[in-house]
Every structure is written in structure tokens, then in C-alpha cells.
Amino acid sequence: MIEKSGQQMKEITKQLEEGIRQLYDSDKYATWLDVMSKFHSYSFRNCMLIAMQKPDATHVAGFKKWQSLERHVMKGEKGIRIIAPSPFKIKTECMQKDSDGNTVLDAQGNAVYSEVEINIPSYKVITVFDISQTKGKPLPEITSMLADNDKDYGTLIEAACSYSSVPVNIIEINNGSNGFFDRNTNSIGIKSGMSESQTFKTIIHETAHSLLHAEDDDKSRNQKEVEAESVAYAVCRHFGIDASDYSFGYIAGWSRNDDLKEFRSSLELIQKTADGIITGIEEKQKVLDKGIENERAVLYPDTDEPENIIKM
């Protein structure tokens, strides 16, 4: 069983490496970003694996999980293989230490050992299925999410400004750009007069810059722009805004980069940053939806917020 599991892990890792290489095709990169926008809390590797095996997936779960939700996997459906944590515990002898960090000795001057249990990190390949591969009781929250095409961009913009850790100012810009992040003043400027969806996307783009590129590093300007625009595209996609016509002018240029290690590093940053922004904006939206009277509690990120906000 262990040998079979190890072989599966080798196969899926090889598949993952090949998939990352194929992302140099901008169409495949678009697919990965679309999947990642739906499964933003998943690791970039699992987003990649889902995108490679079922790019139209919207909600995945294991066989038993679907059963617990009163749905069943339809006969003949092929599962999606992803990687899941599978830690295990072992018992071992550990040398005892006193409060000062010194080894505890017995009457004969020998070190005293005691049995302790430690966690060993491990991973395994598991199979999940998309909701489209199942039948049964409907899931209202998913149906509602997919059908909700009337977005309140004003609230989204307000939530995005609230989430940003630096001030966001809507100003007149006449140099051809839609916005900027100024490291010297630690602030974001957004061009006035744009559509609400373009304004939202630009706020996310510049917020990504403020999170990823506030310090000097050795990244090229092209890499920074691709990271920021990829985050903006994924976040917009999650909230029902299709920014592909604008975004992929930036992203297609990435296909000329030949450094797989650098590219993979950017994928991890893009996934984690998009996840953080999506989660943060959703939490800010909940505060706004509650109609809190104290406007400062809503608009400024340093203000205390209600605890135990549930992440949907």
C-alpha cells in the first residue's frame, strides 16, 4: 500500500511539473487563473491539478463528503486527483530538559529519557469530484453564487479600499495609466472617471503591488506587472468581473520567460495574495452589509472589527 501511494505521488508530481511548463501557453495560464479564482484557498499545486484535469470545475469534494451532503457521484465519473496532507504520529525517546534547558540526570549521572509523541508531516494523493459529477440535494449557497450576476460594484470598491493597508485615493491622472502605487508616500492613486468594474480591478492591481512590491528586489518590472495583474484578474473573476480582455495583454508576455523556478515562485505568490485579498474583501463586505453606523469602523483597516467572522 505504501509503495502504491509513493508511486501515485511520483506520477502526480511529474504531471504537476509538466503542467507548470505548459502554463507558458497563455490559454492554459488563463484556465489556471480561472480555477484559482474559484478555489482561492487551495494551494497553487492543487489549483493546477484541478485545472489540468477538469478546468470547468466549480466545487469539489470527496466521495463521502458528497454523500454527507445528500448527493452521490454519478456512475462512470472520473475523479480528480489532488494532494492532501496526511500527517501521522510516532513515539520516540526524547532527552528530558529542565526549565533552564539543561539535561536532566538521574542519580547515576545518566541522561533521563521519556517517551514522547511527535507529528510527522506527510502527503497522499486523494480523489475528489466536482459538483457537476454528482446528483442529489441542491446546495443553495453554490446555486446562488453562480446565478448572482448583479454585482454591487460600489460596495466592492468600498470593501477593496477598506481592505487595503495603504490609503486609496481617486484622483485625476493624465499620463495614460489607470493607477499607481507610490512607495515613497505609501499610497495608491486611482484614475477618476473610469467604469466601476475597471476602478475595482485597478484598485486590486495596485493593492497587489503594495503587498508584493513595496520593497526593492531583483524582480523585473515585467514580472511585477504580471504578478499584480494576475492577482487582479483572479480576484475580479471570483467576484464575477471578467477582466480577461484587459488582463491578458499583460499576461501573454509572461510566456516568453524561460525560468521555470521563477515562474513557479510567482504562481505561489499570486495564489496566496489573491486568497488573502478575496478573503479580506469578503469580510469587509460582511461588515458593510451589516450597516454599521460608525463609518470609520468600516472604512479604515486598523479599526477593530467583530470577531469570529466566518469564511464561506
XYZ file of C-alpha atoms in Angstrom:
312
model
C 0.000 0.000 0.000
C 2.838 2.419 0.896
C 4.648 1.557 -2.353
C 1.484 2.199 -4.393
C 0.916 5.536 -2.627
C 4.524 6.562 -3.290
C 4.170 5.706 -6.981
C 0.970 7.752 -7.190
C 2.755 10.716 -5.623
C 5.597 10.440 -8.155
C 3.140 10.307 -11.049
C 1.106 13.281 -9.885
C 4.248 15.312 -9.117
C 5.549 14.620 -12.624
C 2.155 15.618 -14.008
C 2.274 18.809 -11.964
C 5.754 19.746 -13.226
C 4.650 19.218 -16.824
C 1.530 21.274 -16.210
C 3.605 24.167 -14.897
C 5.758 24.058 -18.014
C 2.651 24.113 -20.195
C 1.452 27.266 -18.475
C 3.744 29.179 -20.805
C 0.819 28.803 -23.184
C -1.269 31.847 -22.152
C -4.554 29.969 -22.726
C -3.559 27.399 -20.106
C -2.491 30.178 -17.764
C -5.927 31.758 -18.155
C -7.512 28.421 -17.255
C -5.353 28.107 -14.140
C -6.270 31.626 -13.017
C -9.969 30.914 -13.575
C -9.792 27.750 -11.469
C -7.737 29.504 -8.794
C -10.343 32.265 -8.535
C -12.935 29.610 -7.617
C -10.697 27.635 -5.273
C -8.658 30.537 -3.916
C -7.920 28.847 -0.577
C -6.396 25.781 -2.273
C -2.641 25.555 -2.807
C -1.435 26.612 -6.242
C -0.428 22.986 -6.883
C -3.937 21.672 -6.290
C -5.427 24.503 -8.344
C -3.067 23.436 -11.101
C -4.102 19.793 -10.812
C -7.810 20.684 -10.897
C -7.262 22.954 -13.912
C -5.413 20.208 -15.773
C -7.995 17.502 -15.101
C -11.308 19.429 -15.037
C -10.938 23.123 -15.897
C -14.698 23.731 -15.660
C -14.857 22.561 -12.014
C -16.701 24.880 -9.611
C -16.873 22.971 -6.305
C -15.014 19.762 -5.420
C -15.304 17.309 -2.532
C -14.533 13.690 -1.749
C -16.926 10.774 -2.340
C -18.004 10.506 1.311
C -18.306 14.278 1.679
C -20.787 14.390 -1.190
C -22.743 11.569 0.494
C -22.892 13.580 3.718
C -24.365 16.462 1.675
C -27.031 14.081 0.325
C -25.514 13.928 -3.127
C -23.943 10.944 -4.894
C -21.262 10.655 -7.564
C -22.775 9.539 -10.853
C -21.712 6.207 -12.309
C -18.749 6.340 -14.667
C -17.445 9.732 -13.491
C -13.669 10.040 -13.372
C -12.301 11.582 -10.189
C -9.874 14.499 -9.910
C -6.614 13.595 -8.168
C -5.149 16.172 -5.800
C -2.606 16.144 -2.966
C -3.809 16.257 0.639
C -1.957 16.412 3.982
C -1.742 13.044 5.712
C 0.357 13.565 8.870
C 0.973 10.675 11.247
C 2.310 10.320 14.784
C 5.232 8.289 16.058
C 6.539 7.631 19.540
C 10.189 8.243 20.271
C 12.570 8.608 23.213
C 13.452 12.204 23.984
C 16.076 13.528 26.402
C 14.434 15.471 29.238
C 15.379 19.119 29.837
C 14.803 21.295 32.877
C 13.364 24.833 32.812
C 16.825 26.247 32.043
C 17.332 23.914 29.083
C 19.814 21.661 30.873
C 19.720 17.887 30.513
C 18.027 16.125 33.413
C 20.280 13.487 35.015
C 19.414 10.523 37.187
C 21.209 9.547 40.427
C 23.963 7.833 38.446
C 24.561 10.915 36.267
C 22.918 9.465 33.165
C 20.598 11.469 30.964
C 16.913 10.830 31.633
C 14.761 9.919 28.625
C 10.990 9.869 28.290
C 8.656 8.690 25.588
C 7.014 11.465 23.546
C 4.666 11.534 20.568
C 5.610 13.693 17.587
C 3.777 14.595 14.389
C 5.417 13.648 11.083
C 4.266 15.701 8.053
C 3.224 13.588 5.094
C 1.062 13.845 1.983
C -1.053 11.495 -0.083
C -2.987 11.509 -3.330
C -6.769 11.677 -2.866
C -9.663 11.686 -5.317
C -12.338 14.387 -5.386
C -15.304 15.032 -7.665
C -16.844 18.236 -8.980
C -20.475 19.051 -8.214
C -21.272 18.583 -11.931
C -20.307 14.910 -11.485
C -22.899 14.411 -8.750
C -26.657 14.309 -8.329
C -28.888 14.871 -5.337
C -29.925 17.600 -2.948
C -29.110 21.086 -4.289
C -26.598 23.268 -2.494
C -28.281 26.696 -2.253
C -25.110 28.631 -1.496
C -23.438 27.384 -4.667
C -26.522 27.885 -6.861
C -26.889 31.412 -5.565
C -23.227 32.197 -6.135
C -23.305 31.033 -9.753
C -26.569 32.833 -10.540
C -25.625 36.145 -8.927
C -24.753 38.352 -11.916
C -25.912 41.689 -10.461
C -22.865 42.837 -8.559
C -22.832 45.862 -6.292
C -19.601 47.375 -7.586
C -19.909 50.329 -5.245
C -19.794 48.034 -2.216
C -16.965 46.025 -3.781
C -14.947 49.186 -4.335
C -15.601 50.357 -0.787
C -14.632 46.942 0.600
C -11.463 46.897 -1.526
C -10.450 50.359 -0.284
C -11.199 49.265 3.272
C -9.085 46.119 2.867
C -6.036 47.988 1.531
C -3.428 48.644 4.208
C -2.432 51.890 2.427
C -4.676 54.872 1.538
C -6.525 54.651 -1.796
C -7.228 57.993 -3.498
C -9.395 58.559 -6.586
C -7.596 61.326 -8.454
C -7.104 62.855 -11.895
C -4.326 61.064 -13.814
C -3.276 62.335 -17.245
C -0.211 60.224 -18.048
C -2.094 57.323 -19.672
C -2.050 54.990 -16.657
C -5.094 53.866 -14.718
C -3.410 53.890 -11.338
C -0.191 53.622 -9.374
C 1.297 52.522 -6.075
C 3.731 55.134 -4.735
C 6.341 53.535 -2.463
C 7.591 56.926 -1.309
C 4.216 58.063 0.061
C 2.968 54.501 0.651
C -0.324 55.285 -1.076
C -2.387 54.236 -4.087
C -3.752 56.585 -6.740
C -6.655 55.525 -8.980
C -7.726 57.413 -12.108
C -11.105 59.103 -11.744
C -13.868 58.734 -14.331
C -13.373 55.032 -15.115
C -16.154 52.451 -15.004
C -16.772 50.864 -11.603
C -15.504 47.454 -12.741
C -12.307 48.987 -14.160
C -11.881 51.010 -10.967
C -12.236 47.872 -8.838
C -9.756 45.923 -10.967
C -7.220 48.752 -10.838
C -7.545 49.027 -7.038
C -6.812 45.292 -6.767
C -3.864 45.568 -9.176
C -2.294 48.395 -7.178
C -3.110 46.704 -3.854
C -1.236 43.635 -5.109
C 1.749 45.881 -5.874
C 1.566 47.333 -2.349
C 1.586 43.831 -0.857
C 4.192 42.228 -3.128
C 6.469 45.011 -4.327
C 6.731 47.567 -1.538
C 10.420 46.744 -1.054
C 13.296 46.770 -3.536
C 14.061 43.360 -5.008
C 15.618 41.851 -8.116
C 12.366 41.221 -9.952
C 11.952 42.753 -13.384
C 9.178 45.264 -13.994
C 7.532 42.745 -16.333
C 7.427 40.105 -13.597
C 5.957 42.577 -11.111
C 3.266 43.676 -13.552
C 2.349 40.092 -14.408
C 2.073 39.180 -10.717
C -0.110 42.190 -9.939
C -2.342 41.782 -12.994
C -2.711 38.034 -12.401
C -3.875 38.709 -8.853
C -6.287 41.375 -10.147
C -7.676 39.028 -12.799
C -8.235 36.177 -10.311
C -9.865 38.424 -7.698
C -12.111 40.053 -10.307
C -13.072 36.644 -11.673
C -14.008 35.477 -8.181
C -16.364 38.436 -7.792
C -17.951 37.940 -11.213
C -15.967 40.511 -13.228
C -14.401 39.221 -16.460
C -11.200 41.216 -16.911
C -9.654 38.858 -19.469
C -9.722 41.270 -22.425
C -7.666 43.771 -20.427
C -5.540 41.472 -18.275
C -4.147 39.060 -20.829
C -2.315 41.783 -22.717
C -0.045 41.730 -19.652
C -0.131 38.011 -19.010
C 0.633 36.767 -22.530
C 4.062 38.398 -22.270
C 4.975 36.004 -19.476
C 5.070 33.124 -21.971
C 8.449 34.382 -23.165
C 10.053 33.761 -19.761
C 12.180 30.609 -19.627
C 12.863 30.387 -15.890
C 10.541 27.688 -14.521
C 11.708 28.194 -10.926
C 10.963 31.925 -11.054
C 7.614 31.274 -12.711
C 6.595 28.735 -10.065
C 7.589 31.178 -7.327
C 5.277 33.769 -8.866
C 2.409 31.264 -9.028
C 2.677 30.687 -5.280
C 2.696 34.439 -4.608
C -0.252 35.014 -6.924
C -2.326 32.276 -5.260
C -1.580 33.372 -1.693
C -2.067 37.073 -2.446
C -5.335 36.538 -4.310
C -6.609 34.311 -1.490
C -5.790 36.965 1.103
C -7.436 39.767 -0.872
C -10.578 37.731 -1.678
C -10.990 36.662 1.945
C -10.321 40.197 3.196
C -12.814 41.801 0.823
C -15.495 39.236 1.680
C -15.023 40.002 5.375
C -15.202 43.754 4.720
C -18.384 43.204 2.691
C -19.992 41.445 5.650
C -19.213 44.444 7.828
C -20.621 46.823 5.200
C -23.738 44.693 4.724
C -24.455 44.905 8.443
C -24.795 48.660 8.018
C -22.578 49.638 10.924
C -23.277 53.263 11.800
C -19.726 54.185 12.679
C -18.276 54.902 9.255
C -14.686 54.828 10.441
C -15.113 51.263 11.661
C -15.968 50.315 8.090
C -13.557 52.398 6.049
C -10.287 52.059 7.909
C -8.461 48.695 8.165
C -6.846 49.467 11.534
C -10.223 49.743 13.297
C -11.370 46.808 15.422
C -13.897 44.537 13.741
C -16.297 41.863 15.032
C -14.535 38.633 15.958
C -15.272 35.151 14.643
C -16.107 36.246 11.099
C -16.988 33.051 9.257
C -15.145 32.392 5.991
C -17.615 30.989 3.474
